[in-house]
CSV table of C-alpha atoms (C1' of nucleotides) in Angstrom, one decimal:
chain,number,residue,atom,x,y,z
A,79,UNK,CA,-29.8,-17.4,15.0
A,80,UNK,CA,-28.6,-16.4,18.4
A,81,UNK,CA,-28.9,-12.7,19.4
A,82,UNK,CA,-25.9,-13.0,21.8
A,83,UNK,CA,-23.6,-14.0,18.9
A,84,UNK,CA,-25.0,-11.6,16.4
A,85,UNK,CA,-24.8,-8.6,18.8
A,86,UNK,CA,-21.0,-9.3,19.1
A,87,UNK,CA,-20.7,-8.5,15.4
A,88,UNK,CA,-19.3,-5.0,15.1
A,89,UNK,CA,-21.7,-4.2,12.2
A,90,UNK,CA,-24.6,-4.8,14.7
A,91,UNK,CA,-23.2,-3.1,17.7
A,92,UNK,CA,-25.7,-1.0,19.7
A,93,UNK,CA,-28.7,-2.3,18.0
A,94,UNK,CA,-31.5,-3.7,20.0
A,95,UNK,CA,-32.8,-7.2,19.8
A,96,UNK,CA,-36.2,-6.4,18.5
A,97,UNK,CA,-34.8,-4.0,15.9
A,98,UNK,CA,-32.3,-6.6,14.8
A,99,UNK,CA,-35.0,-9.2,14.5
A,100,UNK,CA,-37.1,-6.8,12.4
A,101,UNK,CA,-34.2,-6.2,10.1
A,102,UNK,CA,-33.3,-9.8,9.7
A,103,UNK,CA,-36.9,-10.8,9.0
A,104,UNK,CA,-37.2,-8.4,6.1
A,105,UNK,CA,-34.0,-9.5,4.5
A,106,UNK,CA,-32.4,-12.4,2.7
A,107,UNK,CA,-29.7,-13.4,5.2
A,108,UNK,CA,-28.4,-16.9,5.6
A,109,UNK,CA,-25.9,-18.7,7.9
A,110,UNK,CA,-23.5,-20.9,6.1
A,111,UNK,CA,-21.0,-23.4,7.4
A,112,UNK,CA,-17.6,-24.0,5.8
A,113,UNK,CA,-15.2,-26.8,6.4
A,114,UNK,CA,-11.5,-26.3,6.9
A,115,UNK,CA,-9.8,-25.5,3.6
A,116,UNK,CA,-13.2,-24.7,1.9
A,117,UNK,CA,-13.3,-21.7,-0.4
A,118,UNK,CA,-15.5,-18.8,0.9
A,119,UNK,CA,-14.7,-16.7,-2.2
A,120,UNK,CA,-12.5,-17.1,-5.3
A,121,UNK,CA,-10.2,-14.4,-6.6
A,122,UNK,CA,-11.8,-12.3,-9.4
A,123,UNK,CA,-15.3,-13.7,-8.6
A,124,UNK,CA,-17.9,-11.0,-8.6
A,125,UNK,CA,-18.3,-9.6,-5.1
A,126,UNK,CA,-22.0,-9.7,-4.8
A,127,UNK,CA,-22.5,-10.6,-1.1
A,128,UNK,CA,-21.2,-9.6,2.3
A,129,UNK,CA,-19.7,-12.3,4.3
A,130,UNK,CA,-19.4,-11.9,8.1
A,131,UNK,CA,-17.5,-14.5,10.1
A,132,UNK,CA,-19.4,-15.8,13.1
A,133,UNK,CA,-16.8,-18.3,14.2
A,134,UNK,CA,-13.4,-19.5,13.0
A,135,UNK,CA,-10.9,-17.7,10.8
A,136,UNK,CA,-9.9,-17.5,7.2
A,137,UNK,CA,-6.9,-16.5,5.2
A,138,UNK,CA,-7.0,-14.2,2.2
A,139,UNK,CA,-4.4,-14.8,-0.5
A,140,UNK,CA,-3.6,-13.3,-3.9
A,141,UNK,CA,-2.7,-15.6,-6.7
A,142,UNK,CA,-0.9,-14.6,-9.8
A,143,UNK,CA,-1.2,-16.5,-13.0
A,144,UNK,CA,1.9,-18.5,-12.4
A,145,UNK,CA,0.1,-20.0,-9.4
A,146,UNK,CA,2.3,-18.3,-6.8
A,147,UNK,CA,0.5,-17.3,-3.7
A,148,UNK,CA,0.9,-14.1,-1.8
A,149,UNK,CA,-0.5,-14.1,1.7
A,150,UNK,CA,-2.4,-11.0,2.3
A,151,UNK,CA,-4.3,-11.1,5.5
A,152,UNK,CA,-5.9,-13.3,8.1
A,153,UNK,CA,-9.4,-12.5,9.2
A,154,UNK,CA,-11.0,-13.8,12.3
A,155,UNK,CA,-14.6,-13.8,13.6
A,156,UNK,CA,-16.5,-11.6,14.1
A,157,UNK,CA,-15.1,-9.6,11.3
A,158,UNK,CA,-16.5,-9.1,7.8
A,159,UNK,CA,-14.5,-9.8,4.7
A,160,UNK,CA,-13.9,-7.6,1.7
A,161,UNK,CA,-16.3,-5.0,3.0
A,162,UNK,CA,-14.4,-2.3,1.0
A,163,UNK,CA,-14.9,-4.1,-2.3
A,164,UNK,CA,-18.6,-5.0,-2.0
A,165,UNK,CA,-19.8,-2.0,-4.0
A,166,UNK,CA,-18.2,-0.2,-6.9
A,167,UNK,CA,-18.2,-0.6,-10.7
A,168,UNK,CA,-16.5,-3.8,-11.4
A,169,UNK,CA,-16.4,-5.2,-7.9
A,170,UNK,CA,-14.6,-8.5,-7.7
A,171,UNK,CA,-12.8,-10.2,-4.8
A,172,UNK,CA,-9.2,-9.1,-5.0
A,173,UNK,CA,-8.2,-12.3,-3.1
A,174,UNK,CA,-9.0,-15.9,-2.7
A,175,UNK,CA,-10.5,-16.6,0.7
A,176,UNK,CA,-10.0,-20.0,2.4
A,177,UNK,CA,-11.2,-21.3,5.7
A,178,UNK,CA,-8.3,-22.0,8.1
A,179,UNK,CA,-10.5,-24.1,10.3
A,180,UNK,CA,-14.2,-24.9,10.7
A,181,UNK,CA,-16.0,-21.6,9.9
A,182,UNK,CA,-19.6,-20.3,10.2
A,183,UNK,CA,-20.5,-17.1,8.5
A,184,UNK,CA,-23.4,-14.8,7.8
A,185,UNK,CA,-24.0,-14.3,4.1
A,186,UNK,CA,-25.9,-11.2,3.0
A,187,UNK,CA,-26.6,-10.4,-0.7
A,188,UNK,CA,-25.4,-7.0,-1.9
A,189,UNK,CA,-29.0,-5.8,-2.5
A,190,UNK,CA,-30.0,-6.7,1.1
A,191,UNK,CA,-27.0,-4.9,2.5
A,192,UNK,CA,-28.0,-1.8,0.7
A,193,UNK,CA,-31.6,-2.0,2.0
A,194,UNK,CA,-30.4,-2.8,5.5
A,195,UNK,CA,-28.1,0.2,5.6
A,196,UNK,CA,-31.1,2.4,4.6
A,197,UNK,CA,-33.2,0.9,7.3
A,198,UNK,CA,-31.2,1.9,10.4
A,199,UNK,CA,-28.9,4.9,11.0
A,200,UNK,CA,-26.8,3.1,13.6
A,201,UNK,CA,-26.2,0.2,11.3
A,202,UNK,CA,-25.2,2.6,8.6
A,203,UNK,CA,-22.8,4.4,10.9
A,204,UNK,CA,-21.3,1.0,12.0
A,205,UNK,CA,-20.8,0.0,8.4
A,206,UNK,CA,-19.1,3.3,7.5
A,207,UNK,CA,-16.9,3.1,10.6
A,208,UNK,CA,-15.8,-0.5,9.9
A,209,UNK,CA,-15.1,0.5,6.3
A,210,UNK,CA,-13.0,3.4,7.4
A,211,UNK,CA,-11.0,1.2,9.7
A,212,UNK,CA,-10.1,-1.1,6.9
A,213,UNK,CA,-9.3,1.8,4.6
A,214,UNK,CA,-7.1,3.3,7.3
A,215,UNK,CA,-5.1,0.1,7.8
A,216,UNK,CA,-4.7,-0.2,4.0
A,217,UNK,CA,-3.4,3.4,3.8
A,218,UNK,CA,-1.1,2.8,6.8
A,219,UNK,CA,0.4,-0.2,5.2
A,220,UNK,CA,1.0,1.8,2.0
A,221,UNK,CA,2.7,4.4,4.1
A,222,UNK,CA,4.7,1.7,5.8
A,223,UNK,CA,5.8,0.2,2.5
A,224,UNK,CA,7.1,3.6,1.4
A,225,UNK,CA,10.0,3.4,3.9
A,226,UNK,CA,13.0,2.3,2.0
A,227,UNK,CA,15.4,0.4,4.3
A,228,UNK,CA,14.6,-2.6,6.5
A,229,UNK,CA,16.1,-0.7,9.4
A,230,UNK,CA,13.5,2.1,8.9
A,231,UNK,CA,10.6,-0.3,8.6
A,232,UNK,CA,11.8,-2.0,11.8
A,233,UNK,CA,12.0,1.3,13.5
A,234,UNK,CA,8.5,2.3,12.5
A,235,UNK,CA,7.1,-1.1,13.5
A,236,UNK,CA,8.9,-1.2,16.8
A,237,UNK,CA,7.9,2.4,17.7
A,238,UNK,CA,4.3,1.8,16.8
A,239,UNK,CA,4.1,-1.4,18.8
A,240,UNK,CA,5.8,0.3,21.7
A,241,UNK,CA,3.3,3.1,21.6
A,242,UNK,CA,0.4,0.7,21.6
A,243,UNK,CA,1.7,-1.2,24.6
A,244,UNK,CA,3.0,1.9,26.5
A,245,UNK,CA,6.2,0.1,27.1
A,246,UNK,CA,9.8,0.1,25.8
A,247,UNK,CA,9.6,-3.7,25.5
A,248,UNK,CA,7.5,-5.3,22.9
A,249,UNK,CA,6.6,-8.9,22.1
A,250,UNK,CA,6.3,-10.1,18.6
A,251,UNK,CA,3.0,-11.7,17.9
A,252,UNK,CA,4.0,-13.1,14.6
A,253,UNK,CA,6.9,-15.3,13.8
A,254,UNK,CA,9.9,-13.6,12.3
A,255,UNK,CA,9.2,-15.3,9.0
A,256,UNK,CA,5.7,-13.8,9.0
A,257,UNK,CA,7.2,-10.4,9.9
A,258,UNK,CA,9.6,-10.6,7.1
A,259,UNK,CA,6.8,-11.4,4.7
A,260,UNK,CA,4.7,-8.5,6.0
A,261,UNK,CA,7.7,-6.2,5.5
A,262,UNK,CA,8.1,-7.6,2.0
A,263,UNK,CA,11.7,-8.6,2.6
A,264,UNK,CA,13.6,-11.9,2.9
A,265,UNK,CA,13.8,-13.5,6.3
A,266,UNK,CA,17.6,-13.6,6.5
A,267,UNK,CA,17.8,-9.9,5.6
A,268,UNK,CA,15.4,-9.1,8.4
A,269,UNK,CA,17.5,-11.2,10.9
A,270,UNK,CA,20.6,-9.5,9.8
A,271,UNK,CA,19.2,-6.1,10.3
A,272,UNK,CA,17.9,-7.0,13.8
A,273,UNK,CA,21.4,-8.2,14.6
A,274,UNK,CA,23.0,-5.1,13.3
A,275,UNK,CA,20.6,-2.8,15.2
A,276,UNK,CA,21.5,-4.7,18.3
A,277,UNK,CA,25.2,-4.3,17.6
A,278,UNK,CA,24.6,-0.6,17.1
A,279,UNK,CA,22.9,-0.4,20.5
A,280,UNK,CA,19.5,0.6,19.1
A,281,UNK,CA,17.7,-2.4,20.5
A,282,UNK,CA,18.1,-5.6,22.4
A,283,UNK,CA,16.5,-8.6,20.8
A,284,UNK,CA,16.0,-12.0,22.2
A,285,UNK,CA,13.7,-14.6,20.9
A,286,UNK,CA,10.3,-12.9,20.5
A,287,UNK,CA,11.1,-10.0,22.8
A,288,UNK,CA,12.6,-6.7,21.6
A,289,UNK,CA,13.6,-3.9,24.0
A,290,UNK,CA,14.2,-0.4,22.9
A,291,UNK,CA,17.6,0.9,23.9
A,292,UNK,CA,18.0,4.1,21.9
A,293,UNK,CA,14.6,5.7,21.3
A,294,UNK,CA,16.0,8.9,20.0
A,295,UNK,CA,17.9,7.2,17.1
A,296,UNK,CA,14.9,5.1,16.2
A,297,UNK,CA,12.8,8.2,16.0
A,298,UNK,CA,15.5,9.9,13.9
A,299,UNK,CA,15.5,6.9,11.5
A,300,UNK,CA,11.8,7.3,10.8
A,301,UNK,CA,12.0,11.0,10.2
A,302,UNK,CA,14.3,10.6,7.2
B,297,UNK,CA,-26.1,26.6,-6.1
B,298,UNK,CA,-26.5,25.4,-9.7
B,299,UNK,CA,-28.2,22.1,-10.3
B,300,UNK,CA,-26.2,21.6,-13.5
B,301,UNK,CA,-22.9,21.7,-11.6
B,302,UNK,CA,-24.1,19.7,-8.7
B,303,UNK,CA,-25.6,16.9,-10.8
B,304,UNK,CA,-22.2,16.4,-12.3
B,305,UNK,CA,-20.9,15.3,-9.0
B,306,UNK,CA,-20.7,11.5,-8.9
B,307,UNK,CA,-22.2,11.5,-5.4
B,308,UNK,CA,-25.4,13.1,-6.7
B,309,UNK,CA,-25.7,11.1,-10.0
B,310,UNK,CA,-29.1,10.0,-11.0
B,311,UNK,CA,-30.8,12.1,-8.4
B,312,UNK,CA,-33.6,14.4,-9.5
B,313,UNK,CA,-33.5,18.1,-9.1
B,314,UNK,CA,-36.4,18.4,-6.6
B,315,UNK,CA,-35.1,15.5,-4.5
B,316,UNK,CA,-31.7,17.2,-4.4
B,317,UNK,CA,-33.2,20.5,-3.4
B,318,UNK,CA,-35.1,18.8,-0.7
B,319,UNK,CA,-32.0,17.1,0.6
B,320,UNK,CA,-29.9,20.3,0.5
B,321,UNK,CA,-32.5,22.3,2.2
B,322,UNK,CA,-32.6,20.0,5.2
B,323,UNK,CA,-28.8,19.8,5.6
B,324,UNK,CA,-26.0,22.1,6.6
B,325,UNK,CA,-24.1,22.3,3.3
B,326,UNK,CA,-21.8,25.2,2.3
B,327,UNK,CA,-19.9,26.2,-0.7
B,328,UNK,CA,-16.4,27.5,-0.1
B,329,UNK,CA,-13.7,29.1,-2.3
B,330,UNK,CA,-10.0,28.5,-1.8
B,331,UNK,CA,-7.2,30.4,-3.4
B,332,UNK,CA,-4.2,28.8,-5.0
B,333,UNK,CA,-1.9,27.2,-2.4
B,334,UNK,CA,-4.6,27.5,0.3
B,335,UNK,CA,-4.9,24.5,2.6
B,336,UNK,CA,-8.2,22.6,2.4
B,337,UNK,CA,-7.1,20.2,5.1
B,338,UNK,CA,-4.1,19.6,7.3
B,339,UNK,CA,-2.4,16.3,7.9
B,340,UNK,CA,-3.6,14.7,11.2
B,341,UNK,CA,-6.5,17.2,11.5
B,342,UNK,CA,-9.7,15.5,12.6
B,343,UNK,CA,-11.6,14.5,9.5
B,344,UNK,CA,-15.1,15.9,10.4
B,345,UNK,CA,-16.5,17.0,7.1
B,346,UNK,CA,-16.8,15.8,3.5
B,347,UNK,CA,-15.2,18.1,0.9
B,348,UNK,CA,-16.3,17.7,-2.7
B,349,UNK,CA,-14.4,19.7,-5.4
B,350,UNK,CA,-16.7,21.7,-7.7
B,351,UNK,CA,-14.0,23.3,-9.7
B,352,UNK,CA,-10.2,23.3,-9.8
B,353,UNK,CA,-7.8,20.7,-8.4
B,354,UNK,CA,-5.8,19.9,-5.3
B,355,UNK,CA,-2.7,17.9,-4.4
B,356,UNK,CA,-2.6,15.6,-1.5
B,357,UNK,CA,0.8,15.1,0.2
B,358,UNK,CA,2.2,13.3,3.2
B,359,UNK,CA,4.7,15.1,5.3
B,360,UNK,CA,7.0,13.5,7.8
B,361,UNK,CA,8.3,15.5,10.7
B,362,UNK,CA,11.6,16.3,8.9
B,363,UNK,CA,9.5,18.3,6.5
B,364,UNK,CA,10.0,15.9,3.6
B,365,UNK,CA,7.0,15.7,1.4
B,366,UNK,CA,5.7,12.6,-0.3
B,367,UNK,CA,3.3,13.4,-3.1
B,368,UNK,CA,0.4,11.1,-2.9
B,369,UNK,CA,-2.3,12.0,-5.3
B,370,UNK,CA,-3.9,14.7,-7.3
B,371,UNK,CA,-7.6,15.2,-7.1
B,372,UNK,CA,-9.6,17.1,-9.6
B,373,UNK,CA,-13.2,18.3,-9.7
B,374,UNK,CA,-15.8,16.9,-9.3
B,375,UNK,CA,-14.3,14.3,-7.0
B,376,UNK,CA,-14.6,14.2,-3.2
B,377,UNK,CA,-11.5,14.0,-1.0
B,378,UNK,CA,-10.6,11.7,1.8
B,379,UNK,CA,-14.0,10.0,1.5
B,380,UNK,CA,-12.6,6.8,2.9
B,381,UNK,CA,-11.5,8.4,6.1
B,382,UNK,CA,-14.5,10.4,7.0
B,383,UNK,CA,-15.9,7.9,9.4
B,384,UNK,CA,-14.0,5.5,11.7
B,385,UNK,CA,-12.7,5.7,15.3
B,386,UNK,CA,-9.9,8.2,15.2
B,387,UNK,CA,-10.5,9.6,11.8
B,388,UNK,CA,-7.9,12.1,10.7
B,389,UNK,CA,-6.7,13.3,7.3
B,390,UNK,CA,-3.8,11.1,6.4
B,391,UNK,CA,-2.5,13.8,4.1
B,392,UNK,CA,-2.2,17.6,3.7
B,393,UNK,CA,-4.4,18.9,1.0
B,394,UNK,CA,-3.4,22.1,-1.0
B,395,UNK,CA,-5.2,23.9,-3.8
B,396,UNK,CA,-3.2,23.7,-7.0
B,397,UNK,CA,-5.2,26.5,-8.4
B,398,UNK,CA,-8.4,28.5,-7.6
B,399,UNK,CA,-10.8,26.0,-6.1
B,400,UNK,CA,-14.5,25.9,-5.2
B,401,UNK,CA,-15.7,23.1,-3.0
B,402,UNK,CA,-18.8,21.8,-1.3
B,403,UNK,CA,-18.3,21.2,2.5
B,404,UNK,CA,-20.6,18.9,4.3
B,405,UNK,CA,-20.3,18.2,8.1
B,406,UNK,CA,-19.9,14.5,8.9
B,407,UNK,CA,-23.3,14.4,10.8
B,408,UNK,CA,-25.0,15.8,7.7
B,409,UNK,CA,-23.4,13.2,5.5
B,410,UNK,CA,-24.8,10.5,7.7
B,411,UNK,CA,-28.3,11.9,7.6
B,412,UNK,CA,-28.1,12.5,3.9
B,413,UNK,CA,-27.1,8.9,3.2
B,414,UNK,CA,-30.1,7.7,5.3
B,415,UNK,CA,-32.4,9.9,3.3
B,416,UNK,CA,-31.9,8.5,-0.2
B,417,UNK,CA,-31.0,5.0,-1.3
B,418,UNK,CA,-29.5,6.2,-4.6
B,419,UNK,CA,-27.2,8.6,-2.8
B,420,UNK,CA,-26.2,5.8,-0.4
B,421,UNK,CA,-25.3,3.6,-3.3
B,422,UNK,CA,-23.3,6.3,-5.0
B,423,UNK,CA,-21.4,6.9,-1.8
B,424,UNK,CA,-20.6,3.3,-1.4
B,425,UNK,CA,-19.6,2.9,-5.1
B,426,UNK,CA,-17.3,5.9,-4.9
B,427,UNK,CA,-15.7,4.6,-1.7
B,428,UNK,CA,-15.2,1.2,-3.3
B,429,UNK,CA,-13.5,2.9,-6.2
B,430,UNK,CA,-11.0,4.6,-4.0
B,431,UNK,CA,-10.4,1.5,-1.9
B,432,UNK,CA,-9.8,-0.4,-5.1
B,433,UNK,CA,-7.2,2.0,-6.3
B,434,UNK,CA,-5.5,2.0,-2.9
B,435,UNK,CA,-5.3,-1.7,-3.0
B,436,UNK,CA,-4.0,-1.7,-6.5
B,437,UNK,CA,-1.2,0.7,-5.5
B,438,UNK,CA,-0.3,-1.5,-2.6
B,439,UNK,CA,-0.2,-4.5,-5.0
B,440,UNK,CA,2.0,-2.4,-7.3
B,441,UNK,CA,4.4,-1.5,-4.5
B,442,UNK,CA,4.7,-5.2,-3.6
B,443,UNK,CA,6.7,-5.9,-6.8
B,444,UNK,CA,10.3,-6.1,-5.8
B,445,UNK,CA,12.4,-5.1,-8.7
B,446,UNK,CA,12.4,-1.9,-10.7
B,447,UNK,CA,12.1,-4.0,-13.8
B,448,UNK,CA,8.9,-5.6,-12.6
B,449,UNK,CA,7.4,-2.2,-11.6
B,450,UNK,CA,8.3,-0.9,-15.0
B,451,UNK,CA,6.7,-3.9,-16.7
B,452,UNK,CA,3.5,-3.5,-14.7
B,453,UNK,CA,3.4,0.2,-15.4
B,454,UNK,CA,4.1,-0.1,-19.1
B,455,UNK,CA,1.6,-2.9,-19.6
B,456,UNK,CA,-1.1,-1.0,-17.7
B,457,UNK,CA,-0.6,2.1,-19.7
B,458,UNK,CA,-0.5,0.1,-22.9
B,459,UNK,CA,-3.8,-1.5,-22.1
B,460,UNK,CA,-5.4,1.9,-21.3
B,461,UNK,CA,-4.3,3.4,-24.6
B,462,UNK,CA,-4.8,0.2,-26.6
B,463,UNK,CA,-1.4,0.6,-28.1
B,464,UNK,CA,2.1,-0.9,-28.0
B,465,UNK,CA,3.5,2.6,-27.7
B,466,UNK,CA,3.0,4.7,-24.6
B,467,UNK,CA,3.8,8.3,-23.8
B,468,UNK,CA,5.0,9.3,-20.3
B,469,UNK,CA,2.8,12.0,-18.9
B,470,UNK,CA,5.1,12.6,-15.9
B,471,UNK,CA,8.8,13.4,-16.0
B,472,UNK,CA,11.1,10.5,-15.3
B,473,UNK,CA,12.0,12.1,-12.0
B,474,UNK,CA,8.3,12.0,-11.0
B,475,UNK,CA,8.0,8.5,-12.2
B,476,UNK,CA,11.0,7.4,-10.1
B,477,UNK,CA,9.4,9.1,-7.1
B,478,UNK,CA,6.1,7.4,-7.8
B,479,UNK,CA,7.9,4.1,-7.9
B,480,UNK,CA,9.8,4.9,-4.8
B,481,UNK,CA,13.2,4.5,-6.4
B,482,UNK,CA,16.0,6.8,-7.3
B,483,UNK,CA,16.1,8.5,-10.7
B,484,UNK,CA,19.4,7.1,-11.9
B,485,UNK,CA,18.3,3.6,-11.0
B,486,UNK,CA,15.1,4.0,-13.0
B,487,UNK,CA,17.1,5.3,-16.0
B,488,UNK,CA,19.6,2.4,-15.7
B,489,UNK,CA,16.8,-0.1,-15.7
B,490,UNK,CA,15.1,1.5,-18.7
B,491,UNK,CA,18.5,1.3,-20.6
B,492,UNK,CA,19.0,-2.3,-19.6
B,493,UNK,CA,15.5,-3.3,-20.7
B,494,UNK,CA,16.2,-1.6,-24.0
B,495,UNK,CA,19.5,-3.5,-24.4
B,496,UNK,CA,17.6,-6.8,-23.5
B,497,UNK,CA,15.2,-6.0,-26.3
B,498,UNK,CA,12.1,-5.7,-24.1
B,499,UNK,CA,11.3,-2.1,-25.0
B,500,UNK,CA,12.5,0.8,-27.1
B,501,UNK,CA,12.7,4.0,-25.2
B,502,UNK,CA,13.2,7.5,-26.5
B,503,UNK,CA,12.6,10.7,-24.6
B,504,UNK,CA,9.1,10.4,-23.3
B,505,UNK,CA,8.0,7.6,-25.7
B,506,UNK,CA,8.3,3.9,-24.8
B,507,UNK,CA,7.5,1.1,-27.3
B,508,UNK,CA,6.8,-2.4,-26.3
B,509,UNK,CA,9.1,-4.9,-28.2
B,510,UNK,CA,8.6,-8.1,-26.2
B,511,UNK,CA,5.2,-8.2,-24.7
B,512,UNK,CA,5.6,-11.9,-23.7
B,513,UNK,CA,8.6,-11.3,-21.6
B,514,UNK,CA,7.1,-8.2,-19.9
B,515,UNK,CA,4.0,-10.3,-19.0
B,516,UNK,CA,6.2,-13.0,-17.7
B,517,UNK,CA,8.1,-10.5,-15.5
B,518,UNK,CA,4.8,-9.5,-13.8
B,519,UNK,CA,3.8,-13.1,-13.1
B,520,UNK,CA,6.8,-13.9,-11.0
C,79,DC,C1',9.4,-38.8,25.8
C,80,DT,C1',10.2,-39.0,20.7
C,81,DT,C1',9.8,-37.4,16.3
C,82,DA,C1',8.8,-34.5,12.6
C,83,DA,C1',8.0,-30.0,11.3
C,84,DT,C1',8.8,-25.4,11.6
C,85,DC,C1',11.4,-21.4,13.3
C,86,DT,C1',15.7,-19.2,14.3
C,87,DG,C1',20.3,-17.4,13.8
C,88,DT,C1',24.1,-17.1,10.8
C,89,DC,C1',27.2,-17.5,6.8
C,90,DA,C1',29.4,-16.4,2.0
C,91,DC,C1',28.2,-14.7,-2.2
C,92,DA,C1',25.3,-12.6,-5.9
C,93,DA,C1',22.3,-9.2,-7.4
C,94,DA,C1',19.9,-4.9,-7.1
C,95,DT,C1',19.7,-0.3,-5.9
C,96,DG,C1',21.4,4.1,-4.0
C,97,DT,C1',24.8,8.0,-4.2
C,98,DT,C1',27.4,11.3,-6.2
C,99,DA,C1',29.0,13.5,-9.9
C,100,DC,C1',29.1,15.3,-14.5
C,101,DA,C1',27.9,16.4,-19.3
C,102,DT,C1',24.3,17.3,-22.4
C,103,DA,C1',19.6,18.3,-23.7
C,104,DT,C1',15.3,20.6,-23.3
C,105,DC,C1',12.1,24.0,-21.6
C,106,DG,C1',10.3,28.7,-20.1
C,107,DA,C1',10.8,33.3,-19.2
C,108,DC,C1',12.4,37.4,-21.0
D,75,DG,C1',17.5,34.1,-29.7
D,76,DT,C1',19.7,34.0,-24.8
D,77,DC,C1',20.0,32.4,-20.4
D,78,DG,C1',18.9,30.1,-16.3
D,79,DA,C1',16.5,26.3,-14.5
D,80,DT,C1',15.2,21.8,-14.9
D,81,DA,C1',15.3,17.2,-17.0
D,82,DT,C1',18.0,13.5,-19.1
D,83,DG,C1',21.6,10.1,-19.8
D,84,DT,C1',25.5,7.8,-18.0
D,85,DA,C1',29.4,6.4,-15.1
D,86,DA,C1',32.1,4.5,-10.9
D,87,DC,C1',31.6,3.1,-6.5
D,88,DA,C1',29.1,2.1,-2.0
D,89,DT,C1',25.4,0.1,0.3
D,90,DT,C1',21.6,-2.7,0.9
D,91,DT,C1',19.2,-6.7,0.1
D,92,DG,C1',18.3,-11.3,-1.8
D,93,DT,C1',19.7,-16.3,-2.2
D,94,DG,C1',20.9,-20.7,-0.8
D,95,DA,C1',22.6,-23.4,2.6
D,96,DC,C1',23.3,-25.1,7.1
D,97,DA,C1',23.0,-26.3,12.1
D,98,DG,C1',20.7,-25.7,16.3
D,99,DA,C1',16.3,-24.4,18.8
D,100,DT,C1',11.6,-24.6,19.5
D,101,DT,C1',7.0,-26.4,18.8
D,102,DA,C1',3.2,-29.6,17.9
D,103,DA,C1',1.6,-34.3,17.5
D,104,DG,C1',1.7,-38.8,18.8
DNA sequence: CTTAATCTGTCACAAATGTTACATATCGAC
DNA sequence: GTCGATATGTAACATTTGTGACAGATTAAG
């Protein structure tokens, strides 16, 4: 295994090469390759190993018993998957994970993860930081979902993106269909609201670019 | 501090008295008392300590800048609070935490938590298990919110409660107003849907008691 | 460049939900 | 019990959102 690649993994940040080799040598860690469309984990399967992507990307989906899929998230290297659900009482994968392309991944059994975290304080801190990051995004999404109207959700989304890029003009990274899905609303409804907001002079939207025209009103929308 | 009380705390489960005393003696841990309505943590305040309730209970609320409150959760002793957000980059309390009654709590600085987790494998496992439990509930609530219609949400809620009590008849513990708030819908809309579901023969609702009449159809609603 | 697939913008219409209002019922303090 | 506060049940009406459909635009593959 290549130290250059492994040291890029957030979980192993700031850990020296010798220390890393020592840790790896003591544990049962394997590198596995998955083809496109291969299953890395099935929904409801016991979550007994940590999977960290080394290259490629996967999609996580929820399947209900009627077979309908709900896309949950995309995960790209070098991130871990389902790190929040590795431990716990009845820990099962909440989603099905499929390779979107050729994927290589590190697979570490749960027991080894536990030992590993006890071996190195920095590693432990990394693990906790990464977990907190995921938890924070989960919680943010929940907060986001609590906004009632599409207009409010758009306001939140636009203001957040604008803050991130320090600009009154934002570029959509996802397609509008994906955005509608993320919002949990239908695509035409999202389009309609974008159009209305443009008519109302709140924003100016063109293709994948949105410009903020009335920051005050957008802020007001969010705060009730 | 009393070992009997401390050993009831999930985080310290299965840890012997001497070991616990050793751990506590090395760390900076304090016991604090809060009066009713006292603030244990403010929203957006840096989350630099772990707070574990020893007795009493608190409520966690989100406040937007218009002052509107969204009740998030009640936490009772002997549970920890905001354990998921203790670490991470820009870790702040996502909610405001207020004592619902007289409360005593263990307060452990973040650095001490880190050291503590490195000192004892069982403690580490407990911590990770507890975190996973919270993450799992968060994820479940998100899944719950993703159901579109009020009827679906009611179906999920009723079926879940029915499973918990092993009975086709459930009692509401909250008022219907509170339930509506939890669902993120208006009270009259919730009432209307309950009435409709009764007319459709799915349930029979009276005061705070709901009986399941058509389990098959309720299950179908959930799975699309 | 051509073609097929996907994404985008826009309708008209249906369905779900919110709002406001009011009457009644229930609960708690006294 | 009385009384005020809160919870419940219901209605008419307004608003928001979903659905299905369509044509044009954009993108990716060949």
